[in-house]
Structure formats: structure tokens, C-alpha cells
Amino acid sequence: MSSLQAVHNIPEICARLGVTDVVLSPGSRCAPLTIAFARHPEIRVRTVPDERAAAFIGLGLAQTQRRAVALVCTSGTAGLNYAPAVAEAYFQQIPLVVFTADRPPEWIDQLDGQTVRQTDLYGAHAKASFTFPTDTTHADAQWHATRLVSEAIGLAEQFPAGPVQVNVPLREPFYPKAGEELTFGPVKVTRELPGRPQLPAPTLAELAEAIRSTSRVLVVAGQHPADMNLLLALHQFAAAYQVPVVGDLIANLHLPAAVGYDQRLRPLGRQDVFMAVPEPGLKEALKPELLITFGQSLISKALKLYLRNAKPAQHWHIQPAGVVADTFQSLTKTIRMEPADFFVALLTVGTRSIADSIAASEALNTSLIPGATIASQSSNSTVTAPSHTAAQDATRVAAAPTPAGTPRLTWSGSGGQLSEAQTMTKAAYLKPWLAAENWATGFLQEFMQQPKQPFNEFTAIYQALQQLPDHAALHLANSMAVRYANILGLPAGRNIEVFANRGTSGIDGCNSTAVGSALAQPERPVVLLTGDVAFFYDRNAFWHNYPTPNLRVILLNNHAGGIFRLIDGPRQQPELEEFFETRQMLRAENTARDFNLRYFAVSSFAELESALPVFFAPESGASLLEITTDSQTNAEFFEQYRAAVRTSFSS
């Protein structure tokens, strides 16, 4: 038996446990792993020379497929280049199994080439680190090696999922002799069987009663992959308990919950707009007494700061396992269940008759229009729903008509868990949320479509988002791209899943993650919306030999890293241009040519309007649309938008 047989068995263990995608970067020390994975008939191996890009491409594959992907690299600093993606995977709970080839232990710290201290290389940013046995000639060592890889894969996929390192010390010779065949197995694997935690019925009944008896209950969703079962359960829960549900774009609550579902009733997503309204009465009307959260991070800083200031008396977070963050400094309960299971369970606790539910629903089925009065339950004041104020310049917008399909307070079956008095009380809290959402939707529509705008990236993004192909996967790069998109949202009823690297919120692998997504689902349009700094920083994402005809990259190039002109602090400093903005004069045409991407360049609304249909057309293949704007103009227009939000609200 070959001295490397235990190493050659690693791909067999991976395949048996469902890890069939591998992204590796070439090297000498990792040759035994490379050859074994490349020759295994059930493993798909992709080679990406740049380890940082390779790791993020692997992350994109795992994020899209929702199962573990393996990474393989040589010894030395190669593994360190995985670190940004490993950290992102850890905080975004994405399973990666990272195989780092290494020198044998006796050569560590002996000035040997390509040698660093690789044990526990990722520290607190990996779920665990395993060390593969160096000598596997003994039967016990072979058993240990097999068990170790099984445990690593199981741990990577166990909730909360995340990255796991397997460090593999290897001695020469690395390569099989000419004509030597590799054999795989037989191996014994250990499988993790997932369980679903449930709460006892009396505990669920207590939670349901707390929700029924609390007037102001708010559900806020953090980043979460698209989940139709969760969406449907959440919508039914919100209807039954008359609870507003709020989520950023990356929470994927905007997706249709079912075929034919009434989009007027979808969860709210305009909080970045209406939370910027400087109206104390509105903020008081929106204040929750009980906050229920699930998912990961929020994009909306305005909502995050609001909930930290308007602390609820109770905050429940739903998460089946793992460490729970106290993001709003108000956490009182951790509910160890899957969010979908939790909302379904509460629908089965003490349901009223459908006839009673419908009767209560019809009594409250009142449309909300701009100008309607909202009662604040905790004060004697009233808040008037925002309305638009007519003006001629870009800082004010003309009154917009009520958007078609204004959300109703209720629908058939609403209030199914409540008495009539409870339904009325909860509706008084629901009203200001819906009114604010309606105002923000109408405001944005009117503001973004105003004539005679200077060419700017905010409006350009708005126009591009309107034309996204249905069923696309939208990847949002960090910095301004993800913030713009969260403000603007997506057209109602569109089946577009949204991804973003908001675990660490870095720019370092945004291109590569989208490339991984495109490789994972070649039949689905994958659109990356990115800024110039993130794009040029990660150009090696395209340095590989695998076609991605479904990939579309929208690049906002303001030659500056313009976010620093938009946030208070750096934009007021004399060092802004040299030390914050990352000024650069690069254009993406050469990058597109180098990596065989069809290139579109626009610098006006007319050019953008002409380019978008061709850019998104399936026959265009992998394409790059570079939208060139001026950083100063972008900042001025965005400030006009913010001023309009503040001044268009009238009470």
C-alpha cells in the first residue's frame, strides 16, 4: 500500500459525504492532494491560481449550493491568502473544508522554504482546526485519518455552518510513479444527521400568549438565504398576529412566497428611507415593545441605531444553535428553533375559527394613503403619514399618487390568533409601519424618475435594478453598491435572490464570490453590482479557465471610492481626496479584454438605456457594463436625495 494512501482516500471521504466541488490553487507541496482530487471520478475540481480569489470562488459555490466546498492549497503563505474568505464564511455561516498542505512538523521554524506556522492557521475565525497524521502506515493512524476528515466535514456543515481547516503535513515523494494508478478506499465515514430543535408545547403557548397580549410586536429579519417555507410561514404568522415584518434586501423577504401570492402584503423593506425622516412622532409610533429577530447582520444602519435607542422591553432572537449576538443591546430570550418552525408552531397555538378571523379582517380592511393620521399609543400626539411636497428642484419632489396596490392592513384569515380587541390594538401599531412604507415607496418612485437629473450612479443603479432578469441571483458588493440597492429595493413581485458578503463586509472577494455563484448555477443569470475599488481589488476573480456566460458585472466607476464623500466625518476633512477616496484613473476595458468579457461603457442616461437590454440579453454571454460617473456629482445628488427625504415629510 502506498504511504500516501490515507491522503488519496481524502477525496473518497469527501465524495461519500457530499463534498464534490473542490477549488484548488497549484503548488508543489499539495501535489498528492491535487492528484487525488483530480483523478477521483465523482469530484469536480476547478483551478484558480490566486488563493484569495480561489477561496472566495469556493465560498460563492458553497453559498449558492448550500453545501460544503473544499479548498486545497500548498504550504506557506498560500493558506494565509485564504484568510479573508475563511473569516467571511465563518460570520456568514457558509461551510468550507480547507485543506492546507504543510511541511512535516520537524521542519517548522527551521528556515525551510514555504513554511509558516499552519496549525490553527485561522484561529477564532474557523470552527475548528484538525491536523492530519504525518505517518499513516499503522492501522490506527489510518483509522484516525479517516475519522478526522469525516468529523471535519460534519462540523463544517453542522449548524451554524462554517469553515474548518484540515492541515495535511506531507513528506516527499509527492508524485506517483509513471503509470501508477491511484485507488480510493474502501473507507468508513461518519455522517452527521441533522436534527430540528423544538420547544415544549407549554413554552410555545407562553410565547404565543406574550405575542397576543403585547400591543407592539415587531419582527426584524437579518441576512438570510431565500427560503420559501420560511417566507410563507412568516407571512401567515404576520397576518394571524397582525405584526409588521421588516427586512433588508439581503434578508430575501421581497421574494414571492407562493404562486399567485398577493404582493401588496409582502414584508416591509423601505426602512432606510423612512427611518431617515426627522420626525419624533413617527419614531415614537414605530417603537416596539417586543422585538423578534432572526437571521444575521443588517445593512440598514438607520434601523440598527433606531432599535438600539428605542430599546424594546423584550427582544427574542430565533436561532437553533450557536452564539447569539446582542446587536440591539436588548436581548432577553434566545429561542432554539429554526425560524420557519417557530412561526409555523405559533400558528397552531389556539387558532380562532376562520369565520371569526374573516369577520375581524373585514372590519379592519382599510387602505392607507398619504395623509392618513397615525395614532401614537404611548403619547397623546398624533403623527401624520408622510406626504410629498411639490417643488421645482431635485431636493423636493411633486406629490406622487398612492402606489397601485396599496397594502391592506389585513387579509382573509388575519387576526386568527387574536381577540377582536387585540386585533384592533395591534392594528394601531401596524398602521404607522405600513403608512411609512407606502410613503417611502411613492417618494422613491417620484424622486428617481424626476427629469433633468445630472448623470449619477444612484439613478443609474435604480434603472439597472428595474431591468434585472427574473430568477437572477443578484450579488451586491460592499461599500456603496449594497447600500444603494438596499435603499432602492427591487421591483415588486420579481423572483430575484440577493447575496452579499456581509459577514465581514469586506470588498476583497466580491467579484470572486459572484464568479463562484455563476459556476455553481450555469443556467441562472448572475448579476454583480460593484464599485470601482472592490472591482479592481479583486480582478483575479476572472483569472481562470471556466466559462461563465451567465455572469453580468455592473461596475460603478467614479474613480474615487466615493463612499467617503457620502458619510459624515471623512467628507468634511481636507485629507478626503488623497487619503480616503482611493483616487484612481483605471478603466475596466483592459480587464474585460484580458478575461474575454463583452464590454459596455456608458456615461449618460441615454447610453445606459440603450445598453441595458443588450447587456442583459442571454446571448450576450459574460459581460461587463462600466458606468462612469463623477464622484462629486454623485455626492451632490445623493445629498439632494437625503434632503428630499427630510423635507418631503409633512405633518
XYZ file of C-alpha atoms in Angstrom:
651
model
C 0.000 0.000 0.000
C 1.238 3.479 -0.876
C 2.498 5.599 2.012
C 0.113 8.261 0.681
C -2.956 6.011 0.605
C -4.592 7.834 3.524
C -4.132 11.131 1.658
C -5.509 9.602 -1.537
C -8.564 8.492 0.419
C -9.485 12.084 1.328
C -11.417 12.671 -1.950
C -13.316 9.426 -1.420
C -14.397 10.542 2.050
C -15.420 13.923 0.640
C -17.447 12.343 -2.167
C -19.163 9.908 0.212
C -20.204 12.861 2.390
C -21.400 15.052 -0.475
C -18.409 17.377 -0.882
C -17.984 17.105 -4.641
C -16.731 20.600 -5.578
C -13.088 21.480 -4.987
C -11.266 24.722 -5.747
C -7.508 24.366 -5.678
C -4.519 26.540 -6.396
C -1.432 24.904 -7.948
C 1.625 24.152 -5.842
C 4.208 21.503 -5.149
C 3.581 20.538 -1.516
C -0.131 19.963 -2.228
C 0.604 17.657 -5.199
C -0.656 14.453 -3.511
C -3.956 16.173 -2.688
C -4.198 17.750 -6.143
C -3.647 14.482 -7.976
C -6.031 12.541 -5.752
C -8.850 15.069 -6.151
C -8.225 15.464 -9.897
C -8.390 11.704 -10.512
C -11.447 10.981 -8.395
C -14.397 10.303 -10.736
C -17.031 11.989 -8.536
C -15.153 15.200 -7.733
C -15.316 18.374 -9.823
C -12.053 20.278 -9.491
C -11.546 23.878 -10.568
C -8.112 25.503 -10.592
C -7.721 29.162 -9.639
C -4.126 30.445 -9.348
C -4.758 33.276 -6.865
C -5.537 31.751 -3.467
C -7.524 34.739 -2.248
C -9.757 34.641 -5.324
C -9.912 30.835 -5.168
C -11.218 30.883 -1.617
C -13.941 33.402 -2.414
C -14.925 31.451 -5.530
C -15.264 28.406 -3.285
C -17.330 30.498 -0.895
C -19.602 31.544 -3.772
C -20.066 27.902 -4.791
C -20.927 26.865 -1.231
C -23.160 29.883 -0.646
C -25.165 29.108 -3.775
C -25.336 25.317 -3.458
C -25.839 25.426 0.331
C -23.413 22.599 0.934
C -19.737 22.332 1.750
C -16.994 23.035 -0.780
C -13.345 22.024 -0.347
C -10.328 24.296 -0.832
C -6.824 22.950 -1.460
C -3.585 24.941 -1.374
C 0.134 24.446 -0.950
C 2.174 25.293 2.133
C 3.379 28.662 3.366
C 1.571 31.944 2.754
C -0.867 30.282 0.329
C -3.108 29.322 3.226
C -2.876 32.802 4.718
C -4.352 34.166 1.498
C -7.472 32.134 2.252
C -7.987 34.088 5.475
C -10.397 36.823 4.245
C -12.740 34.260 2.703
C -12.466 31.979 5.728
C -13.466 34.852 8.006
C -16.375 35.752 5.712
C -17.528 32.126 5.670
C -17.330 31.983 9.467
C -19.528 35.011 10.055
C -21.882 34.244 7.165
C -22.138 30.598 8.278
C -21.017 29.028 4.994
C -19.428 25.548 5.091
C -15.871 25.313 3.735
C -13.408 22.468 4.280
C -9.929 23.943 3.905
C -7.101 21.504 3.157
C -3.757 23.232 3.670
C -0.712 21.211 2.645
C 2.193 21.633 5.059
C 5.779 20.669 5.812
C 6.143 17.820 8.317
C 6.320 19.093 11.916
C 10.062 18.612 12.347
C 10.727 21.248 9.678
C 8.592 24.028 11.124
C 10.673 27.025 12.291
C 13.815 25.556 10.671
C 14.136 28.159 7.896
C 12.831 25.727 5.300
C 11.144 27.232 2.245
C 7.428 27.972 2.081
C 6.997 27.245 5.762
C 4.851 29.115 8.255
C 3.057 28.024 11.417
C -0.039 26.485 9.884
C -1.562 24.712 12.860
C -4.782 26.506 13.750
C -3.996 28.963 10.955
C -7.342 30.802 11.089
C -7.680 30.948 14.853
C -11.057 32.143 16.074
C -12.320 32.540 12.505
C -12.628 28.801 11.885
C -14.928 26.397 13.692
C -12.021 24.018 14.266
C -8.570 23.031 13.058
C -7.545 19.408 12.529
C -4.044 18.066 11.878
C -3.822 15.078 9.563
C -1.386 12.394 10.784
C 2.035 12.627 9.145
C 2.709 8.895 9.312
C -0.263 6.724 8.321
C 1.417 3.341 7.975
C -0.173 1.991 11.178
C -3.784 0.815 11.019
C -4.730 3.058 13.936
C -3.323 6.097 12.109
C -5.340 5.180 9.020
C -8.492 4.934 11.135
C -7.623 8.269 12.752
C -7.111 9.948 9.366
C -10.447 8.737 8.024
C -12.305 9.693 11.183
C -10.692 13.127 11.249
C -11.811 14.075 7.713
C -15.345 12.819 8.387
C -15.508 14.882 11.562
C -14.212 17.981 9.780
C -16.856 17.774 7.056
C -19.617 17.092 9.565
C -18.563 20.027 11.714
C -18.368 22.377 8.722
C -21.985 21.609 7.814
C -23.381 21.395 11.359
C -25.417 24.488 12.282
C -24.119 27.123 12.453
C -22.145 26.075 9.392
C -18.682 27.483 8.806
C -15.088 26.856 7.746
C -12.951 24.041 9.121
C -9.218 23.629 8.484
C -7.533 20.289 7.875
C -3.763 20.792 7.895
C -2.013 17.999 5.981
C 1.744 17.606 6.622
C 3.357 15.818 3.678
C 6.775 14.281 3.103
C 8.338 13.612 -0.247
C 7.907 11.873 -2.609
C 4.723 13.675 -3.620
C 4.092 12.169 -7.029
C 3.073 8.650 -8.075
C 5.440 6.753 -10.317
C 4.791 6.749 -14.047
C 1.827 4.501 -14.795
C 0.929 4.065 -11.125
C -2.827 4.058 -10.555
C -4.441 5.675 -7.559
C -7.020 3.707 -5.617
C -9.732 5.195 -3.425
C -10.976 3.398 -0.351
C -12.643 1.445 0.921
C -13.232 3.954 3.694
C -15.532 4.164 6.676
C -17.242 7.536 7.031
C -19.166 9.098 9.882
C -22.290 11.020 8.893
C -23.936 13.899 10.732
C -27.715 13.536 10.759
C -29.280 16.978 11.220
C -31.922 17.433 13.875
C -34.502 20.180 14.331
C -34.866 21.504 17.863
C -38.413 22.014 19.123
C -39.777 23.765 22.190
C -42.204 22.058 24.563
C -45.868 22.826 23.892
C -46.346 24.753 27.191
C -43.387 27.008 26.327
C -44.776 27.695 22.863
C -48.140 28.505 24.412
C -46.464 31.012 26.749
C -44.661 32.676 23.844
C -47.852 32.834 21.788
C -49.703 34.435 24.694
C -46.927 37.012 25.110
C -47.249 37.928 21.432
C -51.055 38.119 21.682
C -51.023 40.288 24.781
C -48.286 42.689 23.635
C -49.600 45.592 21.594
C -46.396 46.483 19.758
C -44.665 43.420 18.321
C -42.100 43.829 15.542
C -40.262 41.152 13.532
C -36.892 42.133 12.005
C -35.004 39.779 9.694
C -31.248 39.905 9.195
C -29.358 38.436 6.259
C -30.877 35.093 5.300
C -30.837 32.864 2.222
C -34.037 32.597 0.245
C -36.381 30.110 1.916
C -39.897 29.737 0.544
C -41.102 27.729 3.550
C -39.900 30.458 5.896
C -41.493 33.188 3.774
C -44.876 31.514 3.698
C -44.809 30.788 7.441
C -43.694 34.330 8.191
C -46.454 35.866 6.079
C -49.087 33.679 7.728
C -47.737 34.476 11.186
C -47.748 38.218 10.463
C -51.340 38.001 9.290
C -52.529 35.898 12.197
C -50.907 38.106 14.843
C -51.101 41.443 12.984
C -47.365 42.024 13.245
C -45.197 44.196 10.937
C -42.206 42.363 9.438
C -39.148 44.328 8.314
C -36.077 43.125 6.465
C -33.164 44.411 4.410
C -32.802 43.312 0.812
C -30.312 40.610 1.866
C -32.986 39.034 4.101
C -34.712 37.944 0.877
C -38.182 38.731 2.232
C -39.049 40.516 -1.020
C -39.434 37.217 -2.878
C -42.943 35.950 -3.719
C -43.916 33.482 -1.016
C -46.066 31.331 -3.292
C -47.503 31.289 -6.769
C -50.214 33.922 -7.010
C -49.334 35.438 -3.634
C -50.632 38.986 -3.189
C -47.521 41.156 -3.394
C -49.310 44.034 -1.646
C -48.894 42.066 1.562
C -45.176 41.430 1.433
C -42.884 42.396 4.333
C -41.543 45.919 4.587
C -38.183 46.949 3.156
C -38.087 50.759 2.913
C -36.694 51.364 6.393
C -33.553 53.060 5.047
C -35.849 55.741 3.625
C -38.453 56.373 6.306
C -36.054 55.883 9.227
C -34.207 58.966 7.923
C -37.290 61.146 8.460
C -36.517 63.575 11.350
C -39.984 63.293 12.896
C -40.035 62.325 16.601
C -43.714 61.415 16.464
C -43.097 58.870 13.714
C -40.210 57.286 15.611
C -42.381 57.085 18.726
C -45.207 55.462 16.768
C -42.832 52.780 15.406
C -41.274 51.880 18.763
C -41.720 48.173 19.596
C -42.393 46.614 22.982
C -41.433 43.118 21.818
C -38.802 42.637 19.109
C -38.459 39.242 17.415
C -35.388 38.748 15.221
C -33.800 36.029 13.129
C -31.012 35.853 10.558
C -27.640 37.540 10.597
C -26.465 41.116 10.009
C -28.425 44.208 8.991
C -27.337 46.621 6.268
C -29.596 49.414 7.481
C -27.585 51.461 9.950
C -30.612 53.706 10.489
C -32.753 50.766 11.646
C -29.945 49.335 13.759
C -29.352 52.627 15.576
C -33.087 53.203 15.978
C -33.593 49.842 17.671
C -30.620 50.456 19.955
C -32.113 53.768 21.032
C -35.759 52.672 21.131
C -34.974 49.598 23.203
C -37.890 47.170 23.476
C -38.805 45.709 26.844
C -38.289 42.241 25.335
C -36.119 41.001 22.483
C -36.308 37.384 21.320
C -33.814 36.007 18.808
C -34.601 32.780 16.936
C -31.581 30.597 16.181
C -31.314 26.820 16.528
C -27.702 26.726 17.777
C -24.519 28.713 18.170
C -23.534 32.014 19.730
C -26.209 34.722 19.539
C -25.265 38.376 19.094
C -26.988 41.035 21.196
C -26.980 43.507 18.291
C -29.542 45.907 19.775
C -28.359 45.597 23.402
C -31.797 44.374 24.476
C -31.734 40.561 24.132
C -33.945 38.788 26.684
C -34.604 35.343 25.115
C -32.848 33.012 22.700
C -35.320 30.658 21.042
C -33.577 27.500 19.891
C -35.604 26.670 16.796
C -35.425 27.132 13.045
C -37.234 30.396 12.249
C -39.709 28.677 9.888
C -40.517 26.054 12.527
C -41.051 28.756 15.141
C -43.523 30.754 13.069
C -45.387 27.614 11.985
C -45.603 26.412 15.592
C -47.148 29.691 16.726
C -49.802 29.355 14.021
C -51.034 26.130 15.617
C -51.411 27.518 19.142
C -55.007 28.454 19.957
C -56.175 29.330 16.457
C -59.538 31.089 16.284
C -62.203 29.984 13.850
C -61.754 31.122 10.270
C -65.189 32.749 10.328
C -64.189 34.928 13.293
C -60.892 35.727 11.625
C -62.515 36.867 8.403
C -65.061 38.968 10.259
C -62.332 40.748 12.193
C -60.335 41.116 8.994
C -63.141 42.817 7.089
C -63.705 45.256 9.948
C -60.120 46.489 9.631
C -59.593 46.219 5.899
C -58.827 49.921 5.489
C -56.453 51.269 2.852
C -53.648 53.550 3.954
C -52.940 56.618 1.851
C -50.534 59.509 2.315
C -52.064 61.977 4.728
C -53.807 59.425 6.945
C -53.440 60.054 10.697
C -51.443 57.572 12.735
C -52.125 57.374 16.461
C -49.145 57.031 18.777
C -50.125 54.629 21.553
C -47.538 55.774 24.033
C -48.243 59.513 23.859
C -51.085 61.910 23.262
C -49.590 63.133 19.999
C -50.557 62.043 16.533
C -48.323 61.537 13.526
C -49.465 62.227 10.026
C -48.316 59.815 7.380
C -45.679 61.459 5.208
C -46.738 63.225 2.035
C -44.744 64.712 -0.818
C -44.304 68.444 -1.185
C -44.341 69.976 -4.652
C -41.169 71.812 -5.681
C -39.204 72.515 -8.823
C -35.699 71.358 -7.925
C -34.194 67.992 -7.121
C -34.384 68.498 -3.368
C -38.182 68.319 -3.375
C -40.499 66.068 -5.325
C -44.018 66.566 -6.562
C -46.849 64.747 -4.849
C -46.925 61.161 -6.010
C -50.127 59.202 -6.464
C -50.750 56.405 -3.994
C -48.836 53.409 -5.402
C -51.018 50.879 -7.187
C -51.976 48.041 -4.861
C -51.620 49.904 -1.582
C -51.112 47.321 1.182
C -54.136 46.484 3.264
C -53.920 46.070 6.993
C -55.358 42.590 6.819
C -56.446 39.805 4.522
C -58.566 36.695 4.861
C -57.535 34.842 7.972
C -55.872 37.871 9.552
C -56.066 38.124 13.296
C -56.625 34.390 13.512
C -54.806 34.229 16.842
C -56.364 37.344 18.384
C -59.497 38.559 20.052
C -61.260 41.456 18.369
C -59.897 43.885 20.951
C -56.341 42.568 20.468
C -56.712 42.847 16.712
C -57.763 46.475 16.956
C -54.903 47.313 19.329
C -52.278 45.638 17.164
C -53.641 47.302 14.035
C -52.958 50.684 15.608
C -49.263 49.728 15.760
C -49.251 48.168 12.295
C -50.705 51.300 10.672
C -47.686 53.632 11.015
C -45.331 50.982 9.664
C -47.487 50.444 6.585
C -48.063 54.159 6.122
C -44.329 54.859 6.306
C -43.618 52.060 3.819
C -46.223 53.405 1.398
C -44.872 56.922 1.634
C -41.296 55.732 1.054
C -42.321 53.673 -1.984
C -44.146 56.578 -3.560
C -41.390 59.022 -2.662
C -38.646 56.900 -4.221
C -40.626 56.316 -7.389
C -41.212 60.023 -7.847
C -37.717 61.160 -6.864
C -35.838 58.652 -9.014
C -37.926 59.433 -12.112
C -37.631 63.209 -11.950
C -36.421 64.765 -15.228
C -33.212 66.720 -15.899
C -31.030 64.865 -13.440
C -27.264 65.004 -13.798
C -25.859 61.613 -14.705
C -25.211 59.897 -11.372
C -24.674 56.394 -10.048
C -27.672 56.358 -7.683
C -30.169 56.786 -10.524
C -28.123 54.551 -12.819
C -28.411 51.733 -10.288
C -32.144 52.357 -9.954
C -32.572 51.978 -13.703
C -30.408 48.855 -13.846
C -32.315 47.191 -10.996
C -35.590 47.740 -12.827
C -34.338 45.638 -15.741
C -32.775 42.704 -13.892
C -33.748 39.381 -15.462
C -36.263 37.392 -13.466
C -34.909 34.493 -11.403
C -31.489 36.156 -11.295
C -29.021 35.879 -8.446
C -28.038 39.438 -7.533
C -24.655 39.841 -5.824
C -24.069 43.173 -4.114
C -20.506 44.289 -3.475
C -19.708 46.065 -0.252
C -19.330 49.816 0.154
C -21.960 51.875 -1.705
C -23.376 49.216 -4.066
C -25.065 47.244 -1.279
C -26.270 50.453 0.426
C -27.740 51.922 -2.752
C -29.551 48.677 -3.538
C -30.937 48.410 -0.013
C -32.427 51.891 -0.299
C -33.856 51.361 -3.771
C -35.097 47.787 -3.426
C -36.287 45.594 -6.283
C -39.432 45.789 -8.384
C -42.373 44.134 -6.637
C -43.067 40.523 -7.489
C -39.644 39.776 -9.001
C -38.081 36.437 -8.165
C -34.525 37.665 -7.562
C -32.410 36.205 -4.761
C -29.902 38.595 -3.202
C -26.422 37.757 -1.926
C -23.748 39.901 -0.258
C -20.603 39.286 1.758
C -21.938 40.939 4.910
C -20.253 38.569 7.318
C -17.178 40.790 7.428
C -18.437 43.375 4.884
C -15.078 43.475 3.083
C -14.520 44.385 -0.552
C -11.773 41.826 -1.064
C -13.717 38.971 -2.657
C -16.934 40.394 -4.094
C -16.038 39.593 -7.727
C -14.833 36.103 -6.849
C -17.934 35.218 -4.843
C -20.126 36.155 -7.808
C -17.920 34.079 -10.115
C -18.360 31.096 -7.795
C -22.105 31.619 -7.886
C -22.086 31.722 -11.685
C -20.085 28.494 -11.834
C -22.455 26.809 -9.382
C -25.609 27.524 -11.402
C -24.738 27.999 -15.076
C -28.398 28.062 -16.111
C -29.235 31.075 -13.912
C -28.387 34.734 -14.599
C -25.887 36.005 -12.018
C -25.544 39.789 -11.740
C -22.812 41.515 -9.734
C -23.328 45.162 -8.788
C -19.988 46.589 -7.677
C -17.947 49.731 -7.243
C -14.568 50.523 -8.746
C -12.400 49.871 -5.686
C -13.988 46.474 -4.978
C -13.833 45.538 -8.667
C -10.192 46.413 -9.326
C -9.089 44.993 -5.983
C -10.412 41.557 -6.988
C -9.587 41.403 -10.705
C -8.015 37.973 -10.313
C -11.522 36.603 -9.797
C -11.653 36.281 -13.590
C -8.248 34.587 -13.858
C -9.403 31.038 -14.501
C -10.320 28.840 -17.457
C -14.020 28.173 -16.820
C -16.762 29.793 -18.907
C -19.374 31.905 -17.128
C -21.743 33.001 -19.932
C -24.431 33.718 -17.322
C -22.340 36.339 -15.473
C -23.097 40.063 -15.780
C -20.955 42.638 -13.943
C -22.261 46.186 -13.449
C -19.318 48.375 -12.459
C -19.847 51.831 -10.965
C -16.601 53.635 -11.709
C -16.385 57.083 -10.128
C -12.559 56.882 -9.989
C -12.630 57.626 -6.294
C -14.152 55.125 -3.893
C -16.903 57.682 -3.467
C -18.433 56.330 -0.247
C -16.232 58.699 1.740
C -17.926 61.705 0.146
C -21.275 60.374 1.348
C -20.628 59.730 5.025
C -20.128 62.300 7.723
C -16.620 62.500 9.074
C -14.258 61.913 6.140
C -16.174 64.143 3.733
C -15.562 67.151 5.983
C -11.801 66.550 6.153
C -9.151 68.280 3.986
C -7.440 64.874 3.563
C -10.530 63.425 1.819
C -9.234 63.166 -1.744
C -5.718 61.903 -1.072
C -6.131 59.680 1.948
C -9.738 58.410 1.929
C -11.100 58.346 -1.604
C -8.642 55.904 -3.229
C -8.336 58.056 -6.324
C -7.546 56.020 -9.435
C -7.828 56.540 -13.194
C -8.353 52.914 -14.157
C -10.903 51.798 -16.724
C -12.198 48.253 -16.990
C -11.866 47.840 -20.741
C -8.476 46.152 -20.470
C -9.735 43.808 -17.767
C -12.699 42.853 -19.937
C -10.396 42.174 -22.890
C -7.931 40.170 -20.788
C -10.645 37.872 -19.473
C -12.889 37.699 -22.548
C -15.825 39.663 -21.134
C -18.041 41.561 -23.540
C -17.563 45.221 -22.683
C -20.120 48.036 -22.499
C -19.184 51.592 -21.487
C -21.771 54.267 -20.636
C -21.541 57.803 -19.257
C -25.068 59.129 -19.846
C -28.643 58.043 -19.222
C -29.238 57.676 -22.955
C -26.275 55.322 -23.321
C -27.382 53.357 -20.271
C -30.920 52.962 -21.567
C -29.570 51.701 -24.875
C -27.032 49.325 -23.340
C -29.087 47.582 -20.630
C -31.334 45.399 -22.839
C -28.332 44.145 -24.838
C -26.199 43.703 -21.719
C -28.835 41.532 -20.014
C -29.726 39.542 -23.142
C -28.844 35.841 -22.687
C -26.972 35.741 -25.988
C -24.526 38.452 -24.879
C -22.562 35.997 -22.757
C -20.285 37.033 -19.902
C -20.393 40.831 -19.939
C -19.126 43.889 -18.109
C -21.042 47.181 -18.052
C -18.875 50.088 -16.872
C -20.908 53.095 -15.707
C -18.564 56.069 -15.441
C -19.692 58.946 -13.235
C -18.182 61.855 -11.332
C -17.676 61.371 -7.596
C -18.524 64.965 -6.716
C -21.729 64.887 -8.784
C -22.730 61.600 -7.137
C -22.220 63.086 -3.688
C -24.213 66.201 -4.513
C -27.125 64.241 -5.964
C -27.210 61.806 -3.060
C -27.255 64.756 -0.669
C -30.234 66.116 -2.637
C -31.939 62.767 -2.101
C -31.264 62.887 1.642
C -32.512 66.462 1.857
C -35.670 65.466 -0.014
C -36.318 62.641 2.453
C -36.064 65.104 5.315
C -38.125 67.902 3.757
C -40.786 65.977 1.836
C -42.283 64.632 5.038
C -45.075 66.940 6.214
C -47.274 66.552 9.251
